Short mmCIF file of C-alpha atoms in Angstrom, two decimals:
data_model
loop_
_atom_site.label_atom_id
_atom_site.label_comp_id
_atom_site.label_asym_id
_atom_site.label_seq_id
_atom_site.Cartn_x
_atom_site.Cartn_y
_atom_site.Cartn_z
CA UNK A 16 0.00 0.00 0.00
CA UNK A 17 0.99 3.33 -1.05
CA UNK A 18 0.55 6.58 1.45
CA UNK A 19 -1.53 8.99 0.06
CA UNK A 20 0.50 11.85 1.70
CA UNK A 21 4.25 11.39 0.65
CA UNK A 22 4.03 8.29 -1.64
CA UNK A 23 5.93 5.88 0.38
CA UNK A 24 5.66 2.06 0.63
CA UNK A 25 3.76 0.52 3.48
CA UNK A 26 2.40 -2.79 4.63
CA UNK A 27 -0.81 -3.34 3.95
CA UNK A 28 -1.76 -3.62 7.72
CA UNK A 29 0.01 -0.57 8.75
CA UNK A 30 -2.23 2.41 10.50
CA UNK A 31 0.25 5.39 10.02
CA UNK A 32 3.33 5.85 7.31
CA UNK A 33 6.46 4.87 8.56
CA UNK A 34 8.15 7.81 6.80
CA UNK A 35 5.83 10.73 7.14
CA UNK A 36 3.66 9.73 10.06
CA UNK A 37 0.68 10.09 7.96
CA UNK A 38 -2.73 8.06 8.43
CA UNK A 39 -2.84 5.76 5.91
CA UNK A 40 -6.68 4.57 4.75
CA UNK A 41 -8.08 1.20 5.47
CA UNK A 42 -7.38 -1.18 2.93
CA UNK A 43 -9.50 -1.92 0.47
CA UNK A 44 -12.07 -4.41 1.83
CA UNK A 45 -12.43 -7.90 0.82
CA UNK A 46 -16.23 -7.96 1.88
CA UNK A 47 -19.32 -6.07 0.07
CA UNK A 48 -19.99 -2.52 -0.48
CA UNK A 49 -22.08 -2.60 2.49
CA UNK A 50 -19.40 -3.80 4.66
CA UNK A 51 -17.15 -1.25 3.55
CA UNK A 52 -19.74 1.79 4.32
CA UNK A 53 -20.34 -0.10 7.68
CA UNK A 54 -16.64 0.12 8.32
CA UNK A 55 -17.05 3.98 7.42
CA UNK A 56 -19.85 5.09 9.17
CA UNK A 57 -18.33 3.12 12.35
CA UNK A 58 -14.74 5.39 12.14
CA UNK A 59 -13.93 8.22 13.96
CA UNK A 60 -13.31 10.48 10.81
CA UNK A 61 -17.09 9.95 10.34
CA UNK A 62 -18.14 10.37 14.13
CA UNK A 63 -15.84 13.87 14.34
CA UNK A 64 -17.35 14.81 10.82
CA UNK A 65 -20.95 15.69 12.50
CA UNK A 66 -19.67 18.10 14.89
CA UNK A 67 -19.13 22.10 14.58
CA UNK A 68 -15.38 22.50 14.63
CA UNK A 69 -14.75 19.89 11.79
CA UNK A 70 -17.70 21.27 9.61
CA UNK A 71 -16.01 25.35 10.41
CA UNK A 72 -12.78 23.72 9.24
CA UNK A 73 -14.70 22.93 5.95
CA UNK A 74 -13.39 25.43 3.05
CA UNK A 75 -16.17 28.09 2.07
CA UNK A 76 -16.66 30.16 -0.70
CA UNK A 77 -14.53 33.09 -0.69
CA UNK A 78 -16.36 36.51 -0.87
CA UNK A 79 -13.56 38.78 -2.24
CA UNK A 80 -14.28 38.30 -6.02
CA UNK A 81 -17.28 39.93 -5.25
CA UNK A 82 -15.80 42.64 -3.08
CA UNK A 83 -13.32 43.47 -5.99
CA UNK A 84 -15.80 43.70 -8.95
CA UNK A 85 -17.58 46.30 -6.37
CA UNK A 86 -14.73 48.09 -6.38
CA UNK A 87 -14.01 48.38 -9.73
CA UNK A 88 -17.33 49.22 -10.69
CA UNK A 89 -17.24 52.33 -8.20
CA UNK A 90 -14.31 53.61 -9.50
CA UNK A 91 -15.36 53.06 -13.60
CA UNK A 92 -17.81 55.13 -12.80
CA UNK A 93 -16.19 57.63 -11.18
CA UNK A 94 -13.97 58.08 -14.62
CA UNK A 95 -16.66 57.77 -16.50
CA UNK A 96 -18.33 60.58 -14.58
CA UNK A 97 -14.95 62.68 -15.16
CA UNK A 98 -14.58 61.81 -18.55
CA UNK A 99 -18.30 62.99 -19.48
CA UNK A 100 -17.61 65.68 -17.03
CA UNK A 101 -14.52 66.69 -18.77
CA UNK A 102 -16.29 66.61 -22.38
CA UNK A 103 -19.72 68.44 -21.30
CA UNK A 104 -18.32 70.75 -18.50
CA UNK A 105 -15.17 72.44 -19.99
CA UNK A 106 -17.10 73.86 -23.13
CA UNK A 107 -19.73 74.90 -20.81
CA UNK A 108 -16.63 76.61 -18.06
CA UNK A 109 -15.10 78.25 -21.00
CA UNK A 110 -18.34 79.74 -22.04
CA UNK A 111 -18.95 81.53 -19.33
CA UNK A 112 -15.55 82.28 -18.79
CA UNK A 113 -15.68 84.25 -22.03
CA UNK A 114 -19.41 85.79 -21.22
CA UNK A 115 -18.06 87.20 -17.82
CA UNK A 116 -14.59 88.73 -19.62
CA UNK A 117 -17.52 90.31 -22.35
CA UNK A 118 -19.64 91.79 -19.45
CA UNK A 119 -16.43 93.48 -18.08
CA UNK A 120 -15.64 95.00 -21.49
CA UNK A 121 -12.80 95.68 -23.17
CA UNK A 122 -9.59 97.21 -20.71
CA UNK A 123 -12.16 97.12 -17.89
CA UNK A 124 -11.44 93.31 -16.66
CA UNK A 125 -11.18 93.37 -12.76
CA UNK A 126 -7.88 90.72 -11.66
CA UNK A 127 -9.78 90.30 -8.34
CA UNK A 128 -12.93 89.52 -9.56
CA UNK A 129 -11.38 87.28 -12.53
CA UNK A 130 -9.65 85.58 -9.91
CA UNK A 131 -12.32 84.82 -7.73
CA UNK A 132 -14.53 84.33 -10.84
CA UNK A 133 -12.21 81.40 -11.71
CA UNK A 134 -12.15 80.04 -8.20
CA UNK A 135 -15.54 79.90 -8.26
CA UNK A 136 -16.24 78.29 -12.10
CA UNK A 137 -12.93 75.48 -10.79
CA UNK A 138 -14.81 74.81 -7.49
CA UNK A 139 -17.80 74.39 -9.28
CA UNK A 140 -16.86 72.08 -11.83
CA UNK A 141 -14.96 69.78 -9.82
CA UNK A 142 -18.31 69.46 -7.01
CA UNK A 143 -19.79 68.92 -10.35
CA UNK A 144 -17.70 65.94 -11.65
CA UNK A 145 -17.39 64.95 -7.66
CA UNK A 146 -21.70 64.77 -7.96
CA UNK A 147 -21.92 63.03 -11.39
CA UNK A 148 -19.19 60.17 -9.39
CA UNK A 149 -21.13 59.75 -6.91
CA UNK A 150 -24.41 59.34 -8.56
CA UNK A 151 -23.26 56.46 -10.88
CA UNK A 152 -21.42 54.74 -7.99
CA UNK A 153 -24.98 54.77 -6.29
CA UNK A 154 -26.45 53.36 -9.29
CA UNK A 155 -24.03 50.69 -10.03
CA UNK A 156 -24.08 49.80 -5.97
CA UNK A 157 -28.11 49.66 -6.25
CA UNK A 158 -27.95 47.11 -9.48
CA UNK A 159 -24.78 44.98 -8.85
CA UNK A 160 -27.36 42.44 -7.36
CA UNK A 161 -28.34 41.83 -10.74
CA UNK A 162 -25.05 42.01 -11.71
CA UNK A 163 -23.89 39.40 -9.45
CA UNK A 164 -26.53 37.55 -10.00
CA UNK A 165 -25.31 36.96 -13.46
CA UNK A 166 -21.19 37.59 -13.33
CA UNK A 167 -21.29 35.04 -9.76
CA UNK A 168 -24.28 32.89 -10.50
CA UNK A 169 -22.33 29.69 -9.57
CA UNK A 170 -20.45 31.46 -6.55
CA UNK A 171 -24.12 32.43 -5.38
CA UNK A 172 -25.30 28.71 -5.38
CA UNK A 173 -22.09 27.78 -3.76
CA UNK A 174 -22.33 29.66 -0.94
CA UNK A 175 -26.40 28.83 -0.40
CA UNK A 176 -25.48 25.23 -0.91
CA UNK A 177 -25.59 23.34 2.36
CA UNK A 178 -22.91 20.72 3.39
CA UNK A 179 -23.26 17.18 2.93
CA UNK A 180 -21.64 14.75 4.93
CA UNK A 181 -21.57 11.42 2.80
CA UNK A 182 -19.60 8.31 3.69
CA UNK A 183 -18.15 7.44 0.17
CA UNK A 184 -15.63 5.07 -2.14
CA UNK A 185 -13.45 6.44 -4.32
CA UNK A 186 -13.64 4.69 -8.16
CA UNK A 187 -12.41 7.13 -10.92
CA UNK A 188 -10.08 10.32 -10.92
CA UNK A 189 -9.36 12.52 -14.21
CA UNK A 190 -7.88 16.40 -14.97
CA UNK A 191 -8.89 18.54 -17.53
CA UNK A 192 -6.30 20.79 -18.93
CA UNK A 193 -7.40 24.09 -20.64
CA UNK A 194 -6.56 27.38 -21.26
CA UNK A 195 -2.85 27.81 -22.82
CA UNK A 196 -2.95 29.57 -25.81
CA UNK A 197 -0.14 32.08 -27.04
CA UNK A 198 0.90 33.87 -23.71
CA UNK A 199 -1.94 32.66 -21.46
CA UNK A 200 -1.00 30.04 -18.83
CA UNK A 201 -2.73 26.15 -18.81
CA UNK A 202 -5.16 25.62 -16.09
CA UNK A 203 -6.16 22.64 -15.20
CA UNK A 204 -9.65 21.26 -13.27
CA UNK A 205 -9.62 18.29 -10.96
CA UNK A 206 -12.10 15.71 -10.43
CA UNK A 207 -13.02 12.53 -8.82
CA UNK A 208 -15.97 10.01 -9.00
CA UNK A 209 -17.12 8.63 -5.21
CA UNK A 210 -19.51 5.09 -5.15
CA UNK A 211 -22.28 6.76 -2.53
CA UNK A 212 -23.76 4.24 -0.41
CA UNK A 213 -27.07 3.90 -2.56
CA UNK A 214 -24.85 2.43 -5.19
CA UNK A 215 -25.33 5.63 -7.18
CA UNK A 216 -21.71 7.48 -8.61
CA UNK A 217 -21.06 10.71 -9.13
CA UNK A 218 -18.28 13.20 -9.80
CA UNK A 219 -17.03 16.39 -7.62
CA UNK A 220 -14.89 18.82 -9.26
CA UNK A 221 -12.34 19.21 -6.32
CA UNK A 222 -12.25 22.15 -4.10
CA UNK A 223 -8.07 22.70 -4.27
CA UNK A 224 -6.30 20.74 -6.41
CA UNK A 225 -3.70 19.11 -3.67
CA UNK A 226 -6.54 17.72 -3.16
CA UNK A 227 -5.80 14.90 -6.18
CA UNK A 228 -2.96 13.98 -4.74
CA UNK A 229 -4.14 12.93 -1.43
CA UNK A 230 -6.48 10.73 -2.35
CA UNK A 231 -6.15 7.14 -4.60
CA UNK A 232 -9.30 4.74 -6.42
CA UNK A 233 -10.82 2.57 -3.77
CA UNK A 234 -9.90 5.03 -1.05
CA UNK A 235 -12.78 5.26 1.80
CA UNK A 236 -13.67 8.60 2.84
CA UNK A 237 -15.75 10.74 4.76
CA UNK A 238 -17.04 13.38 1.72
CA UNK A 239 -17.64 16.99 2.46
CA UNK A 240 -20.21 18.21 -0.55
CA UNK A 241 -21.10 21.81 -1.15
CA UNK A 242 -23.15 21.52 -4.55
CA UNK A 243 -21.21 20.29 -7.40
CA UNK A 244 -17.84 20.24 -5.25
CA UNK A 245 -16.00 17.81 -3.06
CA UNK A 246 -15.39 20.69 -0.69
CA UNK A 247 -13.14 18.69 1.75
CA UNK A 248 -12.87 14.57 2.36
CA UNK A 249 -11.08 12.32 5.30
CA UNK A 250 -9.38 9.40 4.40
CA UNK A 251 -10.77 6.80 7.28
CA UNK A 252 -8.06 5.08 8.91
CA UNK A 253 -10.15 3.29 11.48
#
């Protein structure tokens, strides 16, 4: 038997790696299915899987994708707001920048009042730009529900998704490599198919992929779900 943890040899009898100190998993068992599950739901991975601290240890959807396209929806607007600012506003500024030099007349323009004229017409632009920011950020804050909704539809069903405890078998294990092309870096998804103990199998895309390497066919674990993920699994060892 192989350990699951650094890959060394073991007897097939042995309940922790002689090199690592690892657990290793109970061998695979010469009974029935039933038997096997039996053995499972008896352990004390699946007794310590019920309660609290194991299932807070469990890893949960993070929320800072969200939190990011927040922020970078705020601030688009706010250049958006400046750029249509810019574009509408300084035509308008010079304008009256022009009108109030033609009231003075020719040779009569005041410095004082041109000066506080233009403190004025700068103050008043920028609280203008400054009001136009604010206004789309309070817009794109009131609808990013529905952007969510569509951008993080999957994150959103992860996160309502409760957590299922399942005593399960692994059978199957496969990656899926895509992504690659020209400069972009190959990503790849990891997956493996657990025998449930209604007979029924069915594949979780892994959580982390170190997960793949902890875990070998015919492996007996205890199976943290969330949806369409193996969130987290223990390798029963007795």
């Amino acid at each position: 038997m192989r350990c699951t943890s650094c890959g060394g040899d073991a007897t097939t009898d042995a309940r922790y790696c002689q090199y690592c100190g690892g657990a290793m998993p109970l061998p695979p068992s010469s009974g029935s299915r039933a038997e096997t599950f039996a053995q499972i739901k008896r352990s004390r991975q699946f007794e310590q899987a019920q309660t609290v601290e194991r299932l807070d240890r469990v890893p949960k959807p993070s929320g800072a994708p969200k939190v990011l396209f927040s922020i970078f929806s705020v601030i688009l607007a706010g250049k958006v707001a400046m750029a249509v600012g810019g574009f509408i506003g300084a035509p308008i500024l010079f304008l009256i920048f022009f009108f109030f030099i033609f009231l003075q007349g020719p040779g009569h323009v005041d410095p004082a009042g041109m000066m506080t004229f233009a403190i004025i017409a700068v103050a008043g632009f920028l609280g203008l730009i400054l009001l136009a920011s604010l206004t789309l950020g309070l817009v794109v804050r009131k609808y990013s529900g529905q952007i969510f909704s569509s951008v993080f539809k999957k994150q959103d069903e992860l996160e309502r998704a409760p957590i299922d405890v399942l005593p399960a078998i692994a059978v199957g294990k496969r990656t899926q490599v895509w992504g690659g092309a020209g400069d972009t870096a190959a990503k790849t998804n990891y997956y493996v198919t657990f025998e449930l103990e209604d007979g029924s199998r069915r594949e979780y895309a892994l959580w982390y992929g170190t997960m793949y390497g902890r875990i070998v066919e015919e492996d007996p674990v205890v199976l943290f779900a969330r949806g369409d993920y193996a969130a987290d699994f223990d390798l029963v060892t007795g």
